[in-house]
CSV table of C-alpha atoms in Angstrom, one decimal:
chain,number,residue,atom,x,y,z
J,1,MET,CA,35.6,30.2,-118.9
J,2,ARG,CA,34.1,27.4,-121.0
J,3,LYS,CA,36.0,26.0,-123.9
J,4,SER,CA,35.1,23.3,-126.4
J,5,GLY,CA,37.6,20.6,-127.7
J,6,THR,CA,37.4,18.2,-130.5
J,7,ALA,CA,33.0,0.8,-110.6
J,8,ARG,CA,34.9,-1.6,-106.1
J,9,ARG,CA,32.0,-4.2,-105.9
J,10,PRO,CA,28.9,-2.0,-105.6
J,11,ARG,CA,26.4,-1.8,-102.8
J,12,PHE,CA,23.4,-3.7,-104.1
J,13,ILE,CA,19.9,-3.0,-102.9
J,14,ALA,CA,16.8,-3.9,-105.0
J,15,LEU,CA,14.7,-0.9,-104.3
J,16,LEU,CA,11.5,-2.4,-105.5
J,17,ALA,CA,9.3,0.3,-103.8
J,18,LEU,CA,11.3,3.2,-105.1
J,19,VAL,CA,10.0,5.9,-107.4
J,20,ALA,CA,13.0,7.8,-108.5
J,21,ALA,CA,23.0,11.4,-116.7
J,22,CYS,CA,27.2,13.1,-121.1
J,23,ALA,CA,20.1,12.0,-133.0
J,24,ALA,CA,21.3,10.1,-135.8
J,25,PRO,CA,24.1,7.5,-135.3
J,26,GLN,CA,27.4,9.1,-134.4
J,27,THR,CA,29.4,9.7,-137.6
J,28,SER,CA,32.5,11.3,-136.1
J,29,THR,CA,28.7,9.0,-121.4
J,30,SER,CA,29.0,6.9,-116.7
J,31,THR,CA,28.7,4.6,-114.6
J,32,SER,CA,30.5,5.4,-111.4
J,33,VAL,CA,32.0,3.2,-108.8
J,34,ALA,CA,30.0,2.6,-105.6
J,35,THR,CA,26.8,2.2,-107.5
J,36,THR,CA,23.5,0.6,-106.6
J,37,ALA,CA,20.9,-1.1,-108.7
J,38,VAL,CA,17.7,1.0,-108.9
J,39,THR,CA,14.4,0.0,-110.2
J,40,ASP,CA,11.2,2.0,-109.7
J,41,GLY,CA,9.2,-1.2,-108.9
J,42,THR,CA,6.6,-0.6,-111.7
J,43,GLN,CA,5.7,-4.1,-112.9
J,44,GLY,CA,4.9,-3.5,-116.6
J,45,ALA,CA,2.4,-5.3,-118.7
J,46,VAL,CA,4.2,-8.6,-118.8
J,47,THR,CA,1.5,-10.2,-120.9
J,48,THR,CA,1.3,-7.3,-123.4
J,49,ALA,CA,0.7,-8.8,-126.8
J,50,ALA,CA,4.1,-8.8,-128.8
J,51,ASP,CA,2.3,-7.2,-131.8
J,52,GLU,CA,1.1,-4.2,-129.8
J,53,ARG,CA,4.5,-3.5,-128.4
J,54,SER,CA,6.1,-4.1,-131.8
J,55,ALA,CA,4.0,-1.3,-133.2
J,56,GLU,CA,6.1,1.1,-131.0
J,57,LEU,CA,9.4,-0.1,-132.4
J,58,ILE,CA,11.4,1.3,-135.2
J,59,ASN,CA,11.6,-2.2,-136.7
J,60,PRO,CA,9.3,-4.9,-135.6
J,61,GLY,CA,11.2,-7.8,-134.1
J,62,SER,CA,14.3,-5.8,-133.2
J,63,VAL,CA,15.1,-3.1,-130.8
J,64,VAL,CA,17.4,0.0,-131.4
J,65,ILE,CA,19.6,0.9,-128.5
J,66,CYS,CA,21.5,4.1,-128.4
J,67,MET,CA,24.6,4.5,-126.3
J,68,THR,CA,28.0,6.3,-126.6
J,69,PHE,CA,31.4,4.7,-127.3
J,70,PRO,CA,33.9,4.4,-125.8
J,71,VAL,CA,33.4,4.6,-122.1
J,72,ALA,CA,35.9,2.3,-120.2
J,73,ARG,CA,34.2,-0.9,-119.0
J,74,VAL,CA,30.8,0.5,-119.8
J,75,SER,CA,30.6,0.6,-123.6
J,76,PHE,CA,33.6,-0.1,-125.9
J,77,TYR,CA,34.9,-2.3,-128.7
J,78,ASP,CA,37.2,-5.1,-127.3
J,79,ALA,CA,40.4,-6.3,-129.1
J,80,ALA,CA,38.4,-8.5,-131.5
J,81,GLY,CA,36.3,-5.5,-132.5
J,82,GLU,CA,33.3,-6.8,-130.6
J,83,LEU,CA,30.9,-4.7,-128.4
J,84,ALA,CA,31.6,-5.1,-124.8
J,85,GLY,CA,31.0,-3.5,-121.4
J,86,GLN,CA,28.5,-3.2,-118.6
J,87,SER,CA,25.9,-1.1,-120.4
J,88,VAL,CA,26.3,-3.3,-123.5
J,89,GLU,CA,25.6,-6.3,-121.4
J,90,PHE,CA,22.6,-4.7,-119.8
J,91,ALA,CA,21.2,-3.7,-123.2
J,92,LEU,CA,21.6,-7.1,-124.6
J,93,GLU,CA,20.0,-8.8,-121.7
J,94,LEU,CA,17.1,-6.4,-121.7
J,95,ALA,CA,16.6,-7.1,-125.5
J,96,ARG,CA,16.8,-10.9,-124.8
J,97,ARG,CA,14.0,-10.7,-122.2
J,98,LEU,CA,11.9,-8.7,-124.5
J,99,GLY,CA,12.4,-11.4,-127.2
J,100,LEU,CA,13.8,-8.7,-129.6
J,101,GLU,CA,17.0,-8.6,-131.7
J,102,PRO,CA,19.3,-5.9,-130.5
J,103,GLU,CA,20.8,-3.3,-132.7
J,104,ILE,CA,23.2,-0.9,-130.8
J,105,ARG,CA,23.9,2.4,-132.3
J,106,ASP,CA,26.9,4.5,-131.4
J,107,THR,CA,25.5,8.0,-130.9
J,108,ILE,CA,26.9,11.3,-129.7
J,109,PHE,CA,25.9,11.7,-126.2
J,110,GLU,CA,24.6,15.2,-126.7
J,111,GLU,CA,22.3,13.9,-129.4
J,112,ILE,CA,20.7,10.9,-127.9
J,113,ILE,CA,17.7,12.5,-126.4
J,114,ASP,CA,16.9,14.3,-129.6
J,115,ALA,CA,17.3,10.8,-131.3
J,116,ILE,CA,14.8,9.3,-128.9
J,117,GLU,CA,12.2,12.0,-129.7
J,118,ALA,CA,12.9,11.7,-133.4
J,119,GLY,CA,12.3,8.0,-133.4
J,120,ASP,CA,15.8,7.1,-134.2
J,121,CYS,CA,16.3,5.1,-130.9
J,122,ASP,CA,13.9,2.7,-129.3
J,123,PHE,CA,15.7,3.2,-125.9
J,124,SER,CA,18.9,4.5,-124.7
J,125,LEU,CA,21.3,3.1,-122.0
J,126,ALA,CA,24.0,5.7,-122.0
J,127,GLY,CA,24.4,6.9,-118.4
J,128,HIS,CA,21.9,9.8,-118.6
J,129,PHE,CA,21.3,11.2,-115.1
J,130,ILE,CA,17.6,11.7,-114.4
J,131,THR,CA,16.9,15.4,-114.3
J,132,PRO,CA,13.6,17.4,-114.4
J,133,GLU,CA,14.5,18.8,-117.7
J,134,ARG,CA,15.1,15.5,-119.3
J,135,LEU,CA,11.8,14.0,-117.7
J,136,GLU,CA,10.0,16.8,-119.6
J,137,ARG,CA,11.1,15.2,-122.8
J,138,ILE,CA,11.3,11.5,-122.3
J,139,GLU,CA,10.5,8.7,-119.9
J,140,MET,CA,13.4,7.6,-117.7
J,141,ILE,CA,13.6,4.2,-116.0
J,142,PRO,CA,15.9,4.3,-113.0
J,143,TYR,CA,18.6,1.6,-113.2
J,144,LEU,CA,21.8,2.9,-111.4
J,145,LYS,CA,22.4,5.0,-108.4
J,146,GLY,CA,25.7,6.2,-106.9
J,147,ARG,CA,27.8,9.3,-106.1
J,148,GLN,CA,29.7,11.4,-108.6
J,149,GLN,CA,33.4,11.4,-108.1
J,150,MET,CA,36.4,13.4,-109.3
J,151,VAL,CA,39.3,11.8,-111.3
J,152,VAL,CA,42.8,13.0,-110.8
J,153,GLN,CA,46.3,11.9,-111.8
J,154,PHE,CA,47.6,9.0,-109.8
J,155,GLY,CA,49.2,10.1,-106.6
J,156,ASN,CA,47.1,13.3,-106.7
J,157,PRO,CA,50.1,15.5,-107.6
J,158,GLU,CA,48.1,18.6,-107.7
J,159,GLY,CA,46.9,18.0,-104.2
J,160,ILE,CA,43.1,18.2,-104.9
J,161,ASP,CA,41.4,17.6,-101.6
J,162,ASP,CA,38.4,19.7,-102.0
J,163,SER,CA,36.2,21.0,-104.9
J,164,VAL,CA,37.5,24.5,-104.4
J,165,ASP,CA,41.1,23.3,-105.2
J,166,ILE,CA,40.1,23.2,-108.9
J,167,CYS,CA,38.9,26.9,-109.0
J,168,GLY,CA,40.7,28.8,-111.7
J,169,ARG,CA,42.2,25.6,-113.1
J,170,PRO,CA,41.5,23.5,-116.2
J,171,VAL,CA,39.1,20.6,-115.8
J,172,SER,CA,37.8,18.4,-118.5
J,173,SER,CA,34.3,16.8,-119.0
J,174,ARG,CA,32.1,15.4,-121.7
J,175,ALA,CA,29.8,18.0,-123.3
J,176,GLY,CA,26.1,17.8,-122.5
J,177,THR,CA,26.6,15.9,-119.2
J,178,ILE,CA,25.4,16.6,-115.7
J,179,GLN,CA,29.0,17.0,-114.7
J,180,GLU,CA,29.2,20.0,-117.0
J,181,ASP,CA,26.1,21.4,-115.3
J,182,LEU,CA,27.6,20.8,-111.8
J,183,ILE,CA,30.7,22.7,-112.7
J,184,LEU,CA,28.9,25.6,-114.3
J,185,GLY,CA,26.1,25.7,-111.7
J,186,VAL,CA,23.2,25.4,-114.2
J,187,GLY,CA,20.1,23.2,-114.5
J,188,LEU,CA,19.8,20.8,-111.6
J,189,TYR,CA,22.7,22.6,-109.9
J,190,GLU,CA,21.7,26.2,-110.4
J,191,GLY,CA,23.1,28.2,-107.5
J,192,SER,CA,24.9,25.2,-106.0
J,193,GLY,CA,27.5,24.3,-108.7
J,194,LEU,CA,31.3,24.0,-108.3
J,195,ASN,CA,31.7,27.6,-109.8
J,196,ASP,CA,29.3,28.9,-107.2
J,197,ALA,CA,31.5,27.5,-104.5
J,198,CYS,CA,34.5,29.1,-106.2
J,199,ALA,CA,32.7,32.5,-106.0
J,200,GLU,CA,31.7,32.1,-102.4
J,201,ALA,CA,35.5,31.5,-101.7
J,202,ASP,CA,36.4,34.6,-103.8
J,203,LEU,CA,38.2,32.4,-106.3
J,204,THR,CA,38.1,32.5,-110.1
J,205,PRO,CA,35.8,30.0,-111.9
J,206,ILE,CA,36.8,26.6,-113.1
J,207,ASP,CA,38.4,26.6,-116.6
J,208,LEU,CA,36.0,24.0,-118.1
J,209,VAL,CA,37.1,22.2,-121.2
J,210,THR,CA,34.5,19.9,-122.8
J,211,PHE,CA,34.8,17.2,-125.5
J,212,PRO,CA,32.2,15.2,-127.5
J,213,GLY,CA,33.4,11.9,-125.8
J,214,GLU,CA,34.9,10.8,-122.6
J,215,ALA,CA,38.0,9.3,-124.2
J,216,GLU,CA,39.2,12.7,-125.5
J,217,ALA,CA,38.3,14.3,-122.1
J,218,ILE,CA,40.3,11.7,-120.1
J,219,ASP,CA,43.3,12.0,-122.3
J,220,THR,CA,43.7,15.5,-121.4
J,221,LEU,CA,44.1,14.5,-117.7
J,222,ARG,CA,46.5,11.7,-118.6
J,223,GLN,CA,48.6,14.2,-120.5
J,224,GLY,CA,48.5,16.8,-117.7
J,225,GLU,CA,46.7,19.3,-119.7
J,226,VAL,CA,44.0,19.5,-117.0
J,227,VAL,CA,44.1,18.9,-113.3
J,228,ALA,CA,40.9,16.9,-113.0
J,229,PHE,CA,38.1,15.2,-115.0
J,230,LEU,CA,34.5,14.8,-114.1
J,231,GLY,CA,32.7,11.9,-115.7
J,232,GLY,CA,32.9,8.1,-115.8
J,233,THR,CA,35.2,6.9,-113.1
J,234,THR,CA,35.6,3.5,-114.8
J,235,TRP,CA,38.5,5.0,-116.6
J,236,VAL,CA,40.6,4.7,-113.3
J,237,ALA,CA,40.4,0.8,-113.7
J,238,GLU,CA,41.4,1.3,-117.4
J,239,PHE,CA,44.5,3.3,-116.5
J,240,PRO,CA,45.3,2.3,-112.8
J,241,ASP,CA,48.9,3.6,-112.9
J,242,GLU,CA,47.9,6.9,-114.3
J,243,LEU,CA,44.6,7.9,-112.7
J,244,ALA,CA,43.0,7.7,-109.3
J,245,ILE,CA,39.7,9.1,-107.5
J,246,ALA,CA,40.3,12.3,-105.6
J,247,PRO,CA,39.7,10.6,-102.2
J,248,ASN,CA,38.4,13.6,-100.1
J,249,VAL,CA,36.2,15.5,-102.7
J,250,GLU,CA,32.6,15.2,-101.8
J,251,LEU,CA,30.2,15.5,-104.9
J,252,PRO,CA,26.5,15.0,-105.3
J,253,GLU,CA,24.7,11.7,-105.7
J,254,PHE,CA,23.1,10.6,-109.0
J,255,THR,CA,20.4,8.3,-110.5
J,256,ASN,CA,20.9,7.1,-114.1
J,257,GLY,CA,17.9,6.2,-116.3
J,258,ILE,CA,17.0,4.2,-119.4
J,259,GLY,CA,15.5,6.7,-121.9
J,260,VAL,CA,12.3,5.8,-123.7
J,261,SER,CA,9.9,8.0,-125.8
J,262,LYS,CA,6.9,9.2,-123.9
J,263,GLU,CA,4.9,7.9,-126.9
J,264,HIS,CA,5.9,4.3,-126.2
J,265,PRO,CA,4.3,3.3,-122.9
J,266,LEU,CA,4.2,-0.4,-123.8
J,267,LEU,CA,7.9,-0.5,-124.4
J,268,THR,CA,8.6,1.5,-121.3
J,269,ASN,CA,6.6,-1.0,-119.1
J,270,ALA,CA,8.2,-3.9,-120.7
J,271,LEU,CA,11.7,-2.6,-120.0
J,272,ARG,CA,10.7,-1.9,-116.4
J,273,SER,CA,9.4,-5.5,-116.0
J,274,ALA,CA,12.6,-6.9,-117.6
J,275,LEU,CA,14.9,-4.8,-115.3
J,276,ASP,CA,13.0,-5.8,-112.2
J,277,ALA,CA,13.4,-9.3,-113.2
J,278,MET,CA,17.1,-8.9,-113.8
J,279,VAL,CA,17.3,-7.6,-110.2
J,280,ALA,CA,15.2,-10.3,-108.7
J,281,ASP,CA,17.1,-13.2,-110.4
J,282,GLY,CA,20.6,-11.9,-109.7
J,283,THR,CA,21.5,-11.1,-113.4
J,284,TYR,CA,21.9,-7.5,-112.8
J,285,LEU,CA,24.4,-7.9,-109.9
J,286,SER,CA,26.3,-10.5,-111.9
J,287,ILE,CA,26.7,-8.0,-114.7
J,288,GLN,CA,27.7,-5.3,-112.3
J,289,ASP,CA,30.3,-7.4,-110.6
J,290,GLU,CA,31.8,-8.6,-113.9
J,291,TRP,CA,32.6,-5.1,-114.9
J,292,ALA,CA,33.1,-3.3,-111.5
J,293,SER,CA,36.0,-1.0,-111.2
J,294,PRO,CA,38.4,-1.6,-108.4
J,295,LYS,CA,38.7,1.4,-106.0
J,296,ARG,CA,41.9,3.2,-105.8
């Protein structure tokens, strides 16, 4: 039944030969632990004339970056009301290397791809998993690779040691994410989702409860309203006395991508080159380490 409701130091490998994630600004997103830098090795047109690339931008001289807030340690507002987090720093550094003024827009996760297609975002950095469906709509530049994990209450009081242990029980996630697809067994996980495993074990389906943002979804776990959360595991570092990673639950790997319009090849290549340079000079790893979540 589906309902709707209102990162230890990472392994780091620069995969320079490699070819590969939860609209208008939100008016009211994941980065996992054990992640790896991923670049697809395409050296963009470093010498592309600035005026040619600017023609692809919403506002010449600046770049509009869409992401979702808040996601612990990834994209949030600090005590002083300033933007902070791993994805924020990645975005700001990419903009700096492109010689553009950054404008970060807080956008509902489900609406970000629509926003890219509509020309409301120059690019996104919101923890979108790279999937065939998304690649049909936008370009996606690989930037982060890791394994999905399940978050439970600290001490694992519900004894969740296998994915089938959540069958028939309430579990939260952010709407529109790959974790939702994983639970329901749709999209990339058609026929191999967690509910498919429940059916094979002759158990009832997971009671999935989705929310527009991760903060609301994680709160239901903290309050004991659900037994587990699938999404950004950086929340464990935010609430270390309340949350933990389910240690024995094995979930699929993921690769996150920066989203760019298919109509903007110069911007796409420039972003690839900037990301490759960040990996090569150590900036990427420095940002990763700064915001890495300790493993519980």
